[in-house]
Amino acid sequence: MKIIIFGLLLAGTTFSQAFAWGQEGHAIVAEIAQRRLSATTLLEVKHILGGEVSMASVASWADDVRSGPHPETYNWHFVDIPLADSTYDPVSECAASPKGDCGIAEVDRAEHEITCSADPMQRRDSLRYLIHIVGDLHQPFHTVAEGNGGNETKIVVKFGGLIKFPPKVPDDNLHAVWDSTIIKQTTYAWGSYVDRLEGDWLLKHPEASETLDPTAWTLEAHALAKDVAAGITNCTTLDNSYYDKALPIVDEQLGRAGLRLAAVLNRWLSTAPACPLP
Ligand SMILES: [Zn+2]
């Protein structure tokens, strides 16, 4: 029985890794953002989520429902842009489908819904999607069309990271390395990763980004993906030199996502807007 349960847990882990930043990445983004909300915005976020629920605790809900009750949201977690492209084409890359359109469209929708919807349940769900998908659009491989965003590129992980120990599951795919493995090889707990960023990257970059446009975030992440996907094919071994190159990018993308999520929420929830929005 133990073997069966362990196998199920392992399968579940692999499954969720294929979706997005892992739970750690989403919690990191949400926590960075929550610490930067204005008092008014924080009150409103608590009102929408219901009491003392932290943003980090709901940051992976969108992944939980994606393959369960809400298959129509499946495509909201990424934008499939060919790696060679440097532009975003909403007609071909964000078309409506039974699995949803794309992350850029959902960020725009969720911002309007948390601001203007009269339905408390819709506002709660939209806020949970927004917290999650702002994070997803900053994971470089969530902006890559090829090979299901790197999910189909098997690689061998041979880096110990700051933790120094080899990953427990050494064989992985490129997407999962960026969702989870680099983060997990850096600190043992996501809270420690937030502390790391607060003591370094966020100190050096205290302001939210110049843009709150999800298309700009996506193309920025896409440009990074071109660099960190270069030269990687099936069964490539990723060693410490790859980790050393990737970690500053993971730090930057998690930091940017947290700052931008805070800025978006402070923009839409700190004052009573005139609804409907344009
Ligand atoms: Zn996701």
Short mmCIF file of C-alpha atoms and ligand atoms in Angstrom, two decimals:
data_model
loop_
_atom_site.label_atom_id
_atom_site.label_comp_id
_atom_site.label_asym_id
_atom_site.label_seq_id
_atom_site.Cartn_x
_atom_site.Cartn_y
_atom_site.Cartn_z
CA MET A 1 0.00 0.00 0.00
CA LYS A 2 2.80 2.38 0.87
CA ILE A 3 4.36 1.79 -2.50
CA ILE A 4 1.09 2.55 -4.23
CA ILE A 5 0.56 5.74 -2.25
CA PHE A 6 4.16 6.83 -2.86
CA GLY A 7 3.70 6.14 -6.55
CA LEU A 8 0.57 8.24 -6.63
CA LEU A 9 2.31 11.08 -4.82
CA LEU A 10 5.19 10.91 -7.25
CA ALA A 11 2.82 10.87 -10.20
CA GLY A 12 0.96 13.84 -8.74
CA THR A 13 4.19 15.76 -8.30
CA THR A 14 5.27 15.18 -11.86
CA PHE A 15 1.80 16.10 -13.10
CA SER A 16 1.67 19.41 -11.28
CA GLN A 17 5.20 20.28 -12.36
CA ALA A 18 4.04 20.21 -15.93
CA PHE A 19 1.63 23.07 -15.28
CA ALA A 20 3.34 26.16 -14.09
CA TRP A 21 5.84 27.45 -11.65
CA GLY A 22 5.51 24.78 -9.00
CA GLN A 23 3.69 25.55 -5.79
CA GLU A 24 6.88 27.11 -4.44
CA GLY A 25 7.22 29.62 -7.27
CA HIS A 26 3.61 30.73 -7.06
CA ALA A 27 3.79 31.08 -3.28
CA ILE A 28 6.97 33.17 -3.61
CA VAL A 29 5.33 35.55 -6.11
CA ALA A 30 2.17 35.87 -4.00
CA GLU A 31 4.06 36.52 -0.77
CA ILE A 32 6.29 39.18 -2.34
CA ALA A 33 3.16 40.87 -3.68
CA GLN A 34 1.16 40.67 -0.45
CA ARG A 35 3.94 42.37 1.49
CA ARG A 36 3.68 45.32 -0.90
CA LEU A 37 -0.06 45.93 -0.88
CA SER A 38 -1.37 49.22 0.44
CA ALA A 39 -3.45 48.96 3.59
CA THR A 40 -6.60 49.59 1.56
CA THR A 41 -5.72 46.98 -1.04
CA LEU A 42 -4.84 44.39 1.59
CA LEU A 43 -8.20 44.90 3.28
CA GLU A 44 -9.95 44.44 -0.05
CA VAL A 45 -7.93 41.34 -0.90
CA LYS A 46 -8.88 39.81 2.45
CA HIS A 47 -12.50 40.75 1.87
CA ILE A 48 -12.49 39.09 -1.56
CA LEU A 49 -10.66 35.94 -0.47
CA GLY A 50 -12.60 35.68 2.77
CA GLY A 51 -10.93 36.59 6.05
CA GLU A 52 -7.32 35.90 6.86
CA VAL A 53 -6.54 33.78 3.81
CA SER A 54 -3.06 34.57 2.53
CA MET A 55 -2.39 35.11 -1.15
CA ALA A 56 0.32 32.43 -1.04
CA SER A 57 -2.16 29.86 0.21
CA VAL A 58 -4.40 30.29 -2.84
CA ALA A 59 -1.63 30.86 -5.39
CA SER A 60 -1.78 27.34 -6.88
CA TRP A 61 -5.55 26.91 -6.81
CA ALA A 62 -5.72 27.62 -10.55
CA ASP A 63 -3.52 24.59 -11.21
CA ASP A 64 -5.69 22.43 -8.95
CA VAL A 65 -8.88 23.15 -10.90
CA ARG A 66 -7.32 23.18 -14.33
CA SER A 67 -7.47 19.46 -14.89
CA GLY A 68 -10.51 18.99 -12.68
CA PRO A 69 -13.68 21.04 -12.70
CA HIS A 70 -12.42 23.81 -14.99
CA PRO A 71 -10.88 22.40 -18.21
CA GLU A 72 -12.05 25.58 -19.95
CA THR A 73 -9.22 27.40 -18.14
CA TYR A 74 -6.43 25.07 -19.27
CA ASN A 75 -4.83 27.47 -21.77
CA TRP A 76 -4.91 30.44 -19.40
CA HIS A 77 -1.60 29.34 -17.90
CA PHE A 78 0.62 30.11 -20.89
CA VAL A 79 0.97 31.80 -24.26
CA ASP A 80 2.24 29.61 -27.09
CA ILE A 81 4.67 31.80 -29.05
CA PRO A 82 7.15 30.15 -31.44
CA LEU A 83 10.64 30.49 -30.04
CA ALA A 84 11.95 32.24 -33.15
CA ASP A 85 9.30 34.96 -32.93
CA SER A 86 9.69 38.21 -31.04
CA THR A 87 6.12 39.39 -31.34
CA TYR A 88 2.77 38.21 -30.03
CA ASP A 89 -0.08 37.47 -32.41
CA PRO A 90 -3.35 37.33 -30.45
CA VAL A 91 -5.27 35.92 -33.40
CA SER A 92 -3.21 32.74 -33.65
CA GLU A 93 -1.74 32.59 -30.12
CA CYS A 94 -4.75 33.53 -28.02
CA ALA A 95 -7.72 32.18 -29.94
CA ALA A 96 -10.85 31.12 -28.05
CA SER A 97 -11.15 27.35 -27.65
CA PRO A 98 -12.88 24.82 -25.36
CA LYS A 99 -9.65 24.91 -23.30
CA GLY A 100 -9.67 28.69 -23.01
CA ASP A 101 -7.68 31.36 -24.83
CA CYS A 102 -4.39 32.38 -23.15
CA GLY A 103 -2.80 33.96 -20.11
CA ILE A 104 -2.62 37.48 -21.49
CA ALA A 105 -6.37 37.56 -22.13
CA GLU A 106 -7.14 36.12 -18.70
CA VAL A 107 -5.03 38.71 -16.88
CA ASP A 108 -6.98 41.45 -18.66
CA ARG A 109 -10.29 39.75 -17.83
CA ALA A 110 -9.41 39.06 -14.22
CA GLU A 111 -8.37 42.68 -13.63
CA HIS A 112 -11.77 43.84 -14.86
CA GLU A 113 -13.67 41.21 -12.89
CA ILE A 114 -11.98 41.83 -9.53
CA THR A 115 -12.64 45.52 -10.03
CA CYS A 116 -16.16 45.55 -11.41
CA SER A 117 -17.95 42.25 -10.89
CA ALA A 118 -20.92 42.31 -8.54
CA ASP A 119 -20.62 38.56 -7.86
CA PRO A 120 -18.41 37.84 -4.82
CA MET A 121 -17.63 34.31 -6.00
CA GLN A 122 -16.50 35.55 -9.38
CA ARG A 123 -14.33 38.21 -7.77
CA ARG A 124 -12.75 35.56 -5.53
CA ASP A 125 -12.03 33.21 -8.43
CA SER A 126 -10.75 36.03 -10.64
CA LEU A 127 -8.38 37.18 -7.92
CA ARG A 128 -7.10 33.62 -7.51
CA TYR A 129 -6.52 33.37 -11.27
CA LEU A 130 -4.79 36.74 -11.35
CA ILE A 131 -2.43 35.83 -8.49
CA HIS A 132 -1.50 32.64 -10.33
CA ILE A 133 -1.31 33.73 -13.94
CA VAL A 134 0.78 36.85 -13.37
CA GLY A 135 3.30 34.35 -12.02
CA ASP A 136 2.94 31.95 -14.93
CA LEU A 137 3.56 34.65 -17.55
CA HIS A 138 6.95 35.29 -15.92
CA GLN A 139 8.11 31.67 -16.27
CA PRO A 140 10.03 31.81 -19.55
CA PHE A 141 8.86 28.42 -20.79
CA HIS A 142 5.22 29.42 -20.34
CA THR A 143 5.71 31.61 -23.39
CA VAL A 144 7.17 28.93 -25.66
CA ALA A 145 5.13 26.98 -28.19
CA GLU A 146 7.66 24.32 -29.08
CA GLY A 147 7.44 20.93 -27.41
CA ASN A 148 4.60 22.02 -25.15
CA GLY A 149 6.79 24.70 -23.57
CA GLY A 150 9.74 22.37 -23.07
CA ASN A 151 7.65 19.65 -21.40
CA GLU A 152 8.63 17.24 -24.17
CA THR A 153 12.36 17.92 -23.85
CA LYS A 154 13.80 15.29 -21.53
CA ILE A 155 16.95 16.37 -19.81
CA VAL A 156 19.35 15.03 -17.20
CA VAL A 157 19.79 17.27 -14.17
CA LYS A 158 23.24 17.18 -12.63
CA PHE A 159 23.34 20.32 -10.59
CA GLY A 160 23.24 20.61 -6.83
CA GLY A 161 22.50 24.32 -6.71
CA LEU A 162 23.03 26.23 -3.47
CA ILE A 163 21.73 23.18 -1.63
CA LYS A 164 24.63 21.19 -3.09
CA PHE A 165 22.80 17.88 -3.07
CA PRO A 166 21.61 16.39 -6.35
CA PRO A 167 17.87 16.56 -7.00
CA LYS A 168 15.88 13.63 -5.66
CA VAL A 169 14.36 13.09 -9.08
CA PRO A 170 17.36 13.64 -11.36
CA ASP A 171 15.73 13.05 -14.72
CA ASP A 172 13.33 15.76 -15.61
CA ASN A 173 12.04 17.84 -18.47
CA LEU A 174 13.14 21.35 -19.35
CA HIS A 175 9.83 22.93 -18.35
CA ALA A 176 9.81 21.26 -14.96
CA VAL A 177 13.38 22.38 -14.26
CA TRP A 178 12.21 25.97 -14.64
CA ASP A 179 8.95 25.42 -12.76
CA SER A 180 10.46 23.78 -9.73
CA THR A 181 13.89 22.20 -9.78
CA ILE A 182 15.98 25.37 -9.80
CA ILE A 183 13.91 26.81 -6.95
CA LYS A 184 14.07 23.61 -4.92
CA GLN A 185 17.84 23.35 -5.43
CA THR A 186 18.26 26.87 -4.06
CA THR A 187 16.41 26.75 -0.73
CA TYR A 188 14.61 24.05 1.18
CA ALA A 189 11.47 26.13 1.69
CA TRP A 190 9.75 28.80 -0.35
CA GLY A 191 9.71 31.21 2.59
CA SER A 192 13.50 31.09 2.65
CA TYR A 193 13.53 31.86 -1.05
CA VAL A 194 11.43 34.98 -0.37
CA ASP A 195 13.90 35.99 2.37
CA ARG A 196 16.73 35.51 -0.12
CA LEU A 197 15.08 37.80 -2.64
CA GLU A 198 14.16 40.38 0.01
CA GLY A 199 17.81 40.51 1.03
CA ASP A 200 19.18 40.85 -2.48
CA TRP A 201 17.22 41.23 -5.74
CA LEU A 202 14.29 43.10 -4.22
CA LEU A 203 16.63 45.45 -2.35
CA LYS A 204 18.27 46.34 -5.64
CA HIS A 205 14.97 46.59 -7.52
CA PRO A 206 12.50 48.10 -5.05
CA GLU A 207 10.12 49.56 -7.60
CA ALA A 208 7.54 47.76 -9.66
CA SER A 209 8.30 47.48 -13.30
CA GLU A 210 7.86 50.17 -15.83
CA THR A 211 4.93 48.32 -17.35
CA LEU A 212 1.83 46.54 -16.12
CA ASP A 213 1.00 45.24 -19.57
CA PRO A 214 0.80 41.41 -19.64
CA THR A 215 1.84 41.35 -23.30
CA ALA A 216 5.09 43.15 -22.41
CA TRP A 217 5.71 40.71 -19.52
CA THR A 218 5.15 37.77 -21.85
CA LEU A 219 7.50 39.03 -24.56
CA GLU A 220 10.14 39.84 -21.95
CA ALA A 221 9.93 36.26 -20.60
CA HIS A 222 9.96 34.96 -24.16
CA ALA A 223 13.22 36.76 -24.90
CA LEU A 224 14.74 35.11 -21.82
CA ALA A 225 13.48 31.72 -22.97
CA LYS A 226 15.34 32.08 -26.26
CA ASP A 227 18.56 32.41 -24.33
CA VAL A 228 18.06 29.61 -21.79
CA ALA A 229 16.63 27.16 -24.34
CA ALA A 230 19.52 27.63 -26.75
CA GLY A 231 21.46 24.46 -27.45
CA ILE A 232 19.24 22.22 -25.35
CA THR A 233 17.91 19.10 -27.04
CA ASN A 234 16.50 15.84 -25.81
CA CYS A 235 18.70 14.23 -23.15
CA THR A 236 20.95 17.27 -22.68
CA THR A 237 22.67 17.27 -19.30
CA LEU A 238 22.22 20.42 -17.24
CA ASP A 239 25.07 20.92 -14.80
CA ASN A 240 26.05 23.63 -12.35
CA SER A 241 27.08 26.01 -15.11
CA TYR A 242 23.48 25.98 -16.36
CA TYR A 243 22.18 26.47 -12.81
CA ASP A 244 24.53 29.41 -12.30
CA LYS A 245 23.21 31.02 -15.47
CA ALA A 246 19.56 30.23 -14.71
CA LEU A 247 19.35 31.26 -11.06
CA PRO A 248 19.67 35.03 -11.59
CA ILE A 249 16.93 34.79 -14.20
CA VAL A 250 14.65 32.84 -11.87
CA ASP A 251 15.32 35.41 -9.13
CA GLU A 252 14.57 38.28 -11.48
CA GLN A 253 11.39 36.74 -12.87
CA LEU A 254 9.98 35.81 -9.47
CA GLY A 255 10.85 39.27 -8.14
CA ARG A 256 9.35 41.04 -11.12
CA ALA A 257 6.18 38.96 -10.93
CA GLY A 258 5.73 39.76 -7.24
CA LEU A 259 6.28 43.49 -7.71
CA ARG A 260 4.00 43.63 -10.72
CA LEU A 261 1.24 41.63 -9.05
CA ALA A 262 1.33 44.06 -6.13
CA ALA A 263 1.22 47.03 -8.50
CA VAL A 264 -1.71 45.57 -10.42
CA LEU A 265 -3.69 44.92 -7.25
CA ASN A 266 -2.85 48.32 -5.78
CA ARG A 267 -3.99 49.90 -9.01
CA TRP A 268 -7.32 48.11 -9.28
CA LEU A 269 -8.32 47.63 -5.65
CA SER A 270 -7.11 50.69 -3.74
CA THR A 271 -9.71 53.12 -4.99
CA ALA A 272 -13.30 52.72 -6.09
CA PRO A 273 -13.17 52.79 -9.90
CA ALA A 274 -15.90 53.89 -12.26
CA CYS A 275 -17.20 50.62 -13.68
CA PRO A 276 -17.45 49.22 -16.22
CA LEU A 277 -13.84 49.84 -17.18
CA PRO A 278 -12.93 50.69 -20.74
ZN ZN B 1 -0.32 27.61 -13.99
#
